[in-house]
Coordinates of C-alpha atoms in Angstrom, one line a residue:
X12 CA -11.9 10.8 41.8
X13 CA -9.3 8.0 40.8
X14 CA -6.3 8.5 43.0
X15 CA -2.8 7.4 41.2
X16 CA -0.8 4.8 43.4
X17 CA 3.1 6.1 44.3
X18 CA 5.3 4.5 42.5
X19 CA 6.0 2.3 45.4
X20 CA 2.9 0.8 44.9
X21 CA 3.0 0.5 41.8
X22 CA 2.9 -3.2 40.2
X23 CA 6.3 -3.7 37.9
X24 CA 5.0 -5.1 34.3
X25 CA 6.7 -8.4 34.5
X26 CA 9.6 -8.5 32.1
X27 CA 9.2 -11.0 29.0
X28 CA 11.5 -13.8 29.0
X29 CA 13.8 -14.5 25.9
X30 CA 12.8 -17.3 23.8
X31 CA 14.5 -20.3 23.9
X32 CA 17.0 -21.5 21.1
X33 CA 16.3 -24.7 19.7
X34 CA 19.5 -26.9 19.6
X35 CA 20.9 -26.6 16.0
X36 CA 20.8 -29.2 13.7
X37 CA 24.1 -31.5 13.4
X38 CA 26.0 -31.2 10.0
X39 CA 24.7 -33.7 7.7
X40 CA 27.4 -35.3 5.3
X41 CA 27.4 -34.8 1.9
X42 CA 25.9 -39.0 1.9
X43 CA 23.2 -38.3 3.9
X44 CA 22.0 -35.4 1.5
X45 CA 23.1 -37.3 -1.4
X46 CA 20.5 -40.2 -0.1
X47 CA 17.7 -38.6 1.4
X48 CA 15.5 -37.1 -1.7
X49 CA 15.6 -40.5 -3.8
X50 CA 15.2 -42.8 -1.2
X51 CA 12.3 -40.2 0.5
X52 CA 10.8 -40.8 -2.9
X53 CA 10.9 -44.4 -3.7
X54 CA 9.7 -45.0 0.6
X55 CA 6.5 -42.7 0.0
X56 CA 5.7 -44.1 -3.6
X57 CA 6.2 -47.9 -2.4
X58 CA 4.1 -47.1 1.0
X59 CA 1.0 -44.8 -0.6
X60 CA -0.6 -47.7 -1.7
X61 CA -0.4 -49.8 1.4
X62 CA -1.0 -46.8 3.7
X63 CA -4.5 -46.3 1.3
X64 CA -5.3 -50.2 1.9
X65 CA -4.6 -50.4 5.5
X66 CA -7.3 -47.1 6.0
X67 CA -9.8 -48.6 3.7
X68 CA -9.5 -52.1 5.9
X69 CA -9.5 -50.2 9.2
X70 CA -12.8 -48.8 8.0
X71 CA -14.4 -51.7 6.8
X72 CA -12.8 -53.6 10.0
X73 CA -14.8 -50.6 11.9
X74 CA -17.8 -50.7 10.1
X75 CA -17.9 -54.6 10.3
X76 CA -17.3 -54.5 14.3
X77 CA -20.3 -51.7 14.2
X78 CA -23.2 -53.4 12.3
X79 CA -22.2 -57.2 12.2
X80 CA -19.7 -58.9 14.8
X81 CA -21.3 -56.5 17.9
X82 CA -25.2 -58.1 16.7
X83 CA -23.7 -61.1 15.7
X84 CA -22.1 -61.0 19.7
X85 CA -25.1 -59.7 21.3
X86 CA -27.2 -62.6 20.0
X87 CA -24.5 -65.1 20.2
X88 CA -24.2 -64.4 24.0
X89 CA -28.2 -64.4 24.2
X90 CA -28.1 -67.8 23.0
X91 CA -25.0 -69.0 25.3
X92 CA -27.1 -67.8 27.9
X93 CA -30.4 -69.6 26.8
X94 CA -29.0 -72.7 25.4
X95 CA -26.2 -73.2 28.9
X96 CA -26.6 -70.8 31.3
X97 CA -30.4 -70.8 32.2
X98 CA -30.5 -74.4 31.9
X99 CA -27.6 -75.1 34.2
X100 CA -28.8 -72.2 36.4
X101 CA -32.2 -74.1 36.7
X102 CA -30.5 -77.6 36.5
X103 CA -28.4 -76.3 39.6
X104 CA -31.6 -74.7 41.5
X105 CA -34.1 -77.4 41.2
X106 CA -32.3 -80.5 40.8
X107 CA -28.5 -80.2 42.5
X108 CA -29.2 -78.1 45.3
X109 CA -32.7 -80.3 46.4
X110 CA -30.5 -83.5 45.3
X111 CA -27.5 -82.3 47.6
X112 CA -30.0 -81.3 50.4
X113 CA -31.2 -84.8 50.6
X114 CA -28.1 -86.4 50.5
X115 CA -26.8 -84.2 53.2
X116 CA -30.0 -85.5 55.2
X117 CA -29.4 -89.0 54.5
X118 CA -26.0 -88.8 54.7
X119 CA -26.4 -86.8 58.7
X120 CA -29.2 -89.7 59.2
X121 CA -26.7 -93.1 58.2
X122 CA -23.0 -91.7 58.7
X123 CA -22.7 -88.7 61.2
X124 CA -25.5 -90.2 64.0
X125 CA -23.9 -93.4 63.7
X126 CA -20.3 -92.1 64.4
X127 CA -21.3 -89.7 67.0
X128 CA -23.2 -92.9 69.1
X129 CA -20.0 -95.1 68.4
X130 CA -17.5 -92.4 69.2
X131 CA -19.2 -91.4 72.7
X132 CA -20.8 -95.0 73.7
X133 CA -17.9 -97.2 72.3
X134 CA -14.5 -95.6 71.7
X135 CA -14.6 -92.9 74.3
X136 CA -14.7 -95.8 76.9
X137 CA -12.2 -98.3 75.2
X138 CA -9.7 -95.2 75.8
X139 CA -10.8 -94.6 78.6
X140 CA -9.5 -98.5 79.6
X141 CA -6.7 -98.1 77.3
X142 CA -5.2 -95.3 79.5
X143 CA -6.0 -96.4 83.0
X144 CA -4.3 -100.3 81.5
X145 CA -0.9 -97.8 80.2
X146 CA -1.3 -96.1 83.3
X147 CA -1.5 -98.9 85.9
X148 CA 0.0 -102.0 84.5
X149 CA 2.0 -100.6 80.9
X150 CA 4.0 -97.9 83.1
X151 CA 5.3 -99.9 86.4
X152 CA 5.9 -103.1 84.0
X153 CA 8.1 -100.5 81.7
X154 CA 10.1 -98.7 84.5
X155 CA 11.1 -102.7 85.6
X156 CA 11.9 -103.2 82.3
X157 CA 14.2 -100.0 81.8
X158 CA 15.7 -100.6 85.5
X159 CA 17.1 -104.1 84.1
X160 CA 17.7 -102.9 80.7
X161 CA 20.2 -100.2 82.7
X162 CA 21.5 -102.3 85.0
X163 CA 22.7 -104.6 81.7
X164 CA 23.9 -101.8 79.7
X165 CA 26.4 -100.8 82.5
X166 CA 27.8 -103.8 83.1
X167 CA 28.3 -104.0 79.1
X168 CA 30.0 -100.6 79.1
X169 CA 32.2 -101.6 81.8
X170 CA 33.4 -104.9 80.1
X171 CA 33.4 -102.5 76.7
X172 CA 35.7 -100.0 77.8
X173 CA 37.7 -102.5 79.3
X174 CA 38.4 -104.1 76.5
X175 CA 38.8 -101.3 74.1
X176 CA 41.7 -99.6 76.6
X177 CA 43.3 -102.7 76.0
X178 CA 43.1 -103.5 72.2
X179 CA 44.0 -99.3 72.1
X180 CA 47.0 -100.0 73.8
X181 CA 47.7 -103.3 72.0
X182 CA 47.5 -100.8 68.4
X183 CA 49.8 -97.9 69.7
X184 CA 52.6 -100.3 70.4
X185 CA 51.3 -102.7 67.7
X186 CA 50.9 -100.0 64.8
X187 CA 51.1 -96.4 65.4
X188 CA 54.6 -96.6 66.6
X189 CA 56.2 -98.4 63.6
X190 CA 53.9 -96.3 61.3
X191 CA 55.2 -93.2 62.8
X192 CA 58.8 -94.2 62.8
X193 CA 58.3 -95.3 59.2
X194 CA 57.1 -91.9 58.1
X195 CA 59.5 -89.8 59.9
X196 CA 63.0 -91.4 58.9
X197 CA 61.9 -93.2 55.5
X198 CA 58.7 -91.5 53.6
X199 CA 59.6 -88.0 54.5
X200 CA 63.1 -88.1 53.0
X201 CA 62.0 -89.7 49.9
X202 CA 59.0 -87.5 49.8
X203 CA 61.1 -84.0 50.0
X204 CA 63.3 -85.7 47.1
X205 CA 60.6 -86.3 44.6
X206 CA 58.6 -83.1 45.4
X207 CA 62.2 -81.1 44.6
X208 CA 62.6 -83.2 41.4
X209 CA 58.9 -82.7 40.2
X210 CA 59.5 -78.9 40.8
X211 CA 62.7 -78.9 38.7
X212 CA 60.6 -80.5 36.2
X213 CA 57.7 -78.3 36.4
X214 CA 59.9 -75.3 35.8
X215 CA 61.7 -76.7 32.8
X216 CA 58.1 -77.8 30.9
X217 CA 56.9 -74.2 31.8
X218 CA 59.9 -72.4 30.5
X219 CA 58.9 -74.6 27.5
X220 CA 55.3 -73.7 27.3
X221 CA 55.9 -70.0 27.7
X222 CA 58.5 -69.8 24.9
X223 CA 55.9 -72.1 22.8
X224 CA 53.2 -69.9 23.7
X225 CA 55.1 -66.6 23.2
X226 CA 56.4 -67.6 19.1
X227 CA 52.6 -68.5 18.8
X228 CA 51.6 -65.3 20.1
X229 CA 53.7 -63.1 17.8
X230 CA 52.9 -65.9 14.7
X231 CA 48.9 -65.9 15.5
X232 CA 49.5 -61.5 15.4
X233 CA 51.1 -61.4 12.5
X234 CA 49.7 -63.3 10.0
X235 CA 45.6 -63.2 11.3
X236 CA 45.1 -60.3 13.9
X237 CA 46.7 -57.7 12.9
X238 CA 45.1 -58.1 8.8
X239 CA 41.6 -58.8 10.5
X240 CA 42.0 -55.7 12.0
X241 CA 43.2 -53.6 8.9
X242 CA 40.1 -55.5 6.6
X243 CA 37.7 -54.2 9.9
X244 CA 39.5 -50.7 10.5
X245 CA 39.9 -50.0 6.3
X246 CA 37.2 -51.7 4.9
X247 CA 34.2 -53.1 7.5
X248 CA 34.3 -49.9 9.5
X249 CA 33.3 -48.1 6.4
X250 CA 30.8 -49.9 4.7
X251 CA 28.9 -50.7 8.1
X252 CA 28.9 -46.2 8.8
X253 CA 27.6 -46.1 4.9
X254 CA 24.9 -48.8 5.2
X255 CA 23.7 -47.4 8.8
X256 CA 23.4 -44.5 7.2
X257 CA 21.2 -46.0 4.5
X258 CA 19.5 -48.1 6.9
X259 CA 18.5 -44.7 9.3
X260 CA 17.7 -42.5 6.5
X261 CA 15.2 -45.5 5.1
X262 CA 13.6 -46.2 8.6
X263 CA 13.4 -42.2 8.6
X264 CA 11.9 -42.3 5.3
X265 CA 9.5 -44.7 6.1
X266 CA 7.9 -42.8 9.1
X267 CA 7.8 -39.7 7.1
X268 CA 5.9 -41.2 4.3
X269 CA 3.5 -43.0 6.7
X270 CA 2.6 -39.9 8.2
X271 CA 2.3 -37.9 5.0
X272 CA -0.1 -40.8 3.1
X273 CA -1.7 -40.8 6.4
X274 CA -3.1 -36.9 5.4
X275 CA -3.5 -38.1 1.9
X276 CA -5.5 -40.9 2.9
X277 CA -7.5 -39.1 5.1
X278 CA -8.1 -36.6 2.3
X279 CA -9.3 -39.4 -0.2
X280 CA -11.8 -40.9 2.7
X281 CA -13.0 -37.8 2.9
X282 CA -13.3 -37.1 -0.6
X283 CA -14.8 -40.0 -1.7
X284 CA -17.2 -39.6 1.4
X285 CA -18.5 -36.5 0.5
X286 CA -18.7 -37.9 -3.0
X287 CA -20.9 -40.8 -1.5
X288 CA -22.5 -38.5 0.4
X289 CA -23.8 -36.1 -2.6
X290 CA -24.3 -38.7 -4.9
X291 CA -26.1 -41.3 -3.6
X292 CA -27.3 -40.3 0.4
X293 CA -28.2 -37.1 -0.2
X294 CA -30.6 -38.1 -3.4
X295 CA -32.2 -40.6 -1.5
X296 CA -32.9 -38.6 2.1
X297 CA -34.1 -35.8 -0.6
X298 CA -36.5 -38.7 -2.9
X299 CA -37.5 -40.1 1.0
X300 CA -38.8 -36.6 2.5
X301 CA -40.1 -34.9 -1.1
X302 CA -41.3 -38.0 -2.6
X303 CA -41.7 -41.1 -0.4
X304 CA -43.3 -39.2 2.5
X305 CA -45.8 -37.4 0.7
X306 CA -47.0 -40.6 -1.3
X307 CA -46.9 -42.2 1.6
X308 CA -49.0 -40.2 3.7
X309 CA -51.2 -39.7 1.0
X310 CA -51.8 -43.6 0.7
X311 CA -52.2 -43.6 4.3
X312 CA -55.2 -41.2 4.4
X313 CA -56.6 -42.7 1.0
X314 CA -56.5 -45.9 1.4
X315 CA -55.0 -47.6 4.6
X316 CA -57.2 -45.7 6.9
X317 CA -60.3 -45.9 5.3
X318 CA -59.5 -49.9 4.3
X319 CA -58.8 -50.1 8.1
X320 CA -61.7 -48.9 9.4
X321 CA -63.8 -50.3 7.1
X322 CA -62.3 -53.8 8.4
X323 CA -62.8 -52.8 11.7
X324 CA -65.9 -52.2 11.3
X325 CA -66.6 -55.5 9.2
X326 CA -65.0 -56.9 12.2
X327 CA -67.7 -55.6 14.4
X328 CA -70.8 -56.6 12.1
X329 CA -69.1 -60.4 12.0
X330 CA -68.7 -60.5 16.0
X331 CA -72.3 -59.1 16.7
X332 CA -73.5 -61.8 14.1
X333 CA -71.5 -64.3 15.6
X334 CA -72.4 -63.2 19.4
X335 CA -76.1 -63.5 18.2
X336 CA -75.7 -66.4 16.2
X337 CA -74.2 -68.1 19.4
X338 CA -76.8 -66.8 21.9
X339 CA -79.5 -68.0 19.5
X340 CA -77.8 -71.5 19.2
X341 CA -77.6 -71.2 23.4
X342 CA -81.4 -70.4 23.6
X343 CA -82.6 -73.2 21.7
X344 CA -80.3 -75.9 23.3
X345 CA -82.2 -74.8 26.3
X346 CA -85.1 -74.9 25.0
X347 CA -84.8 -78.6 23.5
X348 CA -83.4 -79.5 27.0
X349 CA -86.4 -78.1 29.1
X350 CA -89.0 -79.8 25.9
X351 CA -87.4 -83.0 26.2
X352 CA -86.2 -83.7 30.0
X353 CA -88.1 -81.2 31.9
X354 CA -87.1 -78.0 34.3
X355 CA -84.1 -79.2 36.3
X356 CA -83.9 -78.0 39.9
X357 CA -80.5 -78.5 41.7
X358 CA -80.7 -79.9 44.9
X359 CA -81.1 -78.2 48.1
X360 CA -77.5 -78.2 49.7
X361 CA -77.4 -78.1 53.9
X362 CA -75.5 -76.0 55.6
X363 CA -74.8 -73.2 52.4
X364 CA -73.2 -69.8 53.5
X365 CA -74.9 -68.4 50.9
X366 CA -78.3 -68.1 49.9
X367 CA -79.7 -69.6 46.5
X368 CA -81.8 -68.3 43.5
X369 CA -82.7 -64.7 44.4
X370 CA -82.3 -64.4 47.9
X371 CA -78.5 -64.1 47.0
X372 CA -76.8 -61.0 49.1
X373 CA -76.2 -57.8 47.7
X374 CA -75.2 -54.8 48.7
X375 CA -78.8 -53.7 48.8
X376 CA -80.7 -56.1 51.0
X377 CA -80.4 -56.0 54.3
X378 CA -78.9 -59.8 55.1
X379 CA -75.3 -58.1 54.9
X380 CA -73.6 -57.3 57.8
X381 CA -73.3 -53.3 56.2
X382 CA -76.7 -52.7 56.0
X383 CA -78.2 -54.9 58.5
X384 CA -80.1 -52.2 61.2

């Protein structure tokens, strides 16, 4: 007996969600519905055709890839592969790699033995005397030479800095001091007067230049900027929104009636594939299993089978004649041989593992090492 669950227990139906509101549509403006039906029309009439064309050559493209460019591949890349690749597979097999071997031998043999005897028997030695002569006579004679060479350079510095103290001195009192003296109480002063003229200057040619640049300003925005920007706010504005418009609602057009001729053209391959279908396949798989097939069995039990066995059996009459013909023609070459030279015996050969004429081993006698007792 079923016992009902408390309502504790119970499972709560699960509550069904509200469906979701699509986002409404924008207003369209009076232009856009003005445009739509004509141009809708004139898109799916102008693109019908080409849509139909496109189908029929992405069919025949499809049916050309099936049965004549994949073949045509196949056997291309059969004969790529017989014409260059098994020829230079072989050509690199038998010729190169035996050709490379041998040169690698010869090479070994003339180069590498030859440098490996001169490097260890001559030039390991000759440096071997090359660093004991740096080592014992290069070395001491260079520390000599470097304990002159130091001893030189020092006096040198000495006398150097000698007499660069003294032509320094010489220029301070010479140069530096009348150059100084000359800069602080004559180029300064005449300095600070140009720089405070050239700034007087400079203010007076930008005053200029601003009110220049400022009647320019106000000339350049009256008479070009601001009626460029009544022709673009008035008039280009406009006419760019209304041909957007146009251009959107044409590209919109366009993929609406690619889609739709894409259903009509699928219905026309169909139709006209059932049509080729009925009319001509059907007919002839119908005249091939009713007609053909019959007929052709019945030749086949009529007259192939009986014509072939009657030529295989012809066949065997003319071999046994020929295999009789050719034993008879045998037997009487003998025959002619043995009338006119005589019974020819072959000569006795020393030192034969096997035995000759009938005393030949078998299986049966008793010379083999089976059935020898």
């Amino acid at each position: 007996m079923d016992l009902e669950k408390p309502d504790a227990e119970r499972p709560t139906p699960p509550v069904p969600r509200p469906p979701r509101r699509q986002p409404e549509a924008a207003g369209e403006g009076c232009l856009v519905v003005a445009i739509r039906p004509p141009v809708r029309t004139v898109v799916f009439l102008v693109v019908l055709p080409v849509r139909l064309v496109w189908d029929a050559c992405a069919v025949a493209a499809r049916w050309l890839g099936r049965t004549v460019f994949r073949p045509l591949g196949r056997a291309l890349l059969w004969i790529g592969r017989a014409v260059f690749v098994w020829p230079l597979a072989g050509l690199w097999r038998y010729v190169l790699v035996p050709l490379g071997s041998a040169l690698a031998w010869l090479g070994n043999l003339v180069v590498v033995v030859p440098a490996g005897w001169l490097y260890r028997y001559v030039l390991v030695p000759l440096g071997h005397a090359l660093v004991w002569l740096y080592a014992r006579v290069l070395t001491p004679f260079g520390h000599g030479v470097m304990w002159v060479l130091r001893g030189a350079a020092a006096v040198c510095a000495a006398i150097g800095l000698g007499a660069f103290a003294a032509l320094a001195r010489l220029a301070r009192y010479l140069v530096v001091v009348p150059c100084a003296w000359l800069y602080r109480w004559v180029l300064t002063p005449v300095g600070r007067a140009v720089a405070r003229c050239a700034k007087g200057l400079a203010r007076l040619g930008g005053m200029l230049v601003t009110g220049i640049g400022t009647g320019l300003y106000w000339i350049t925005r009256i008479l070009l900027v601001l009626p460029l920007l009544a022709v673009w706010r008035w008039v280009l504005a406009p006419v760019g929104r209304v041909l957007a418009v146009v251009a959107r609602e044409i590209w919109n057009a366009l993929g609406h009636a690619w889609r739709v001729t894409g259903y009509i053209s699928l219905a026309v391959g169909r139709f006209v594939g059932a049509l080729f279908r009925w009319t001509v396949v059907e007919p002839a798989r119908w005249v091939y299993a009713r007609v053909l097939t019959p007929v052709g069995h019945v030749v086949r039990d009529v007259v192939l089978r009986p014509a072939a066995a009657a030529g295989r059996a012809v066949g065997r009459a003319v071999r046994q004649s020929l295999a009789s013909a050719r034993a008879t023609l045998r037997q009487t070459r003998a025959d002619l041989r043995r009338m006119l030279v005589g019974e020819q015996r072959p000569a006795p050969v020393e030192n034969r593992r096997e035995p000759i004429g009938g005393d030949t081993r078998t299986l049966g006698s008793s010379t083999t090492a089976l059935t020898k007792d």
